Amino acid sequence: MNAHPSTQSMTKNSYQPELTSFNAPIDSNSLFKNGDVVFILHKGEQYTLRRTRNGKLILNK
């Protein structure tokens, strides 16, 4: 019997979200709870998501 995807072991730097019928929005305050910069690893490339003083978001590679 195969294990449910969320119970399979994850390899380093891989993320497998739970299967849902929709993608729920993520509140930006939860992303920026430790400051105004979030580092995102996507396909081996690092991106920086910044929140400006005016509340805008900037994504840089």
Phi, psi and omega in degrees: 000136180277144178283151176298144183307325183285347181258355178286149179292146182255142176278163180302135178065022174242147181227128178238103181292155176297145179285124178228167180280349179206163176263110180286141177295149177252126179292130184298333178298328178288329176289322187257026183294339181254012180148197184253014181226135175233132177261131183239128175259119183227115179052043177081358180252142178263132177242154177240124176253120182244146173254123182279170176299332181273002178086009177275161178248137178233127178249122179237149175265000000 
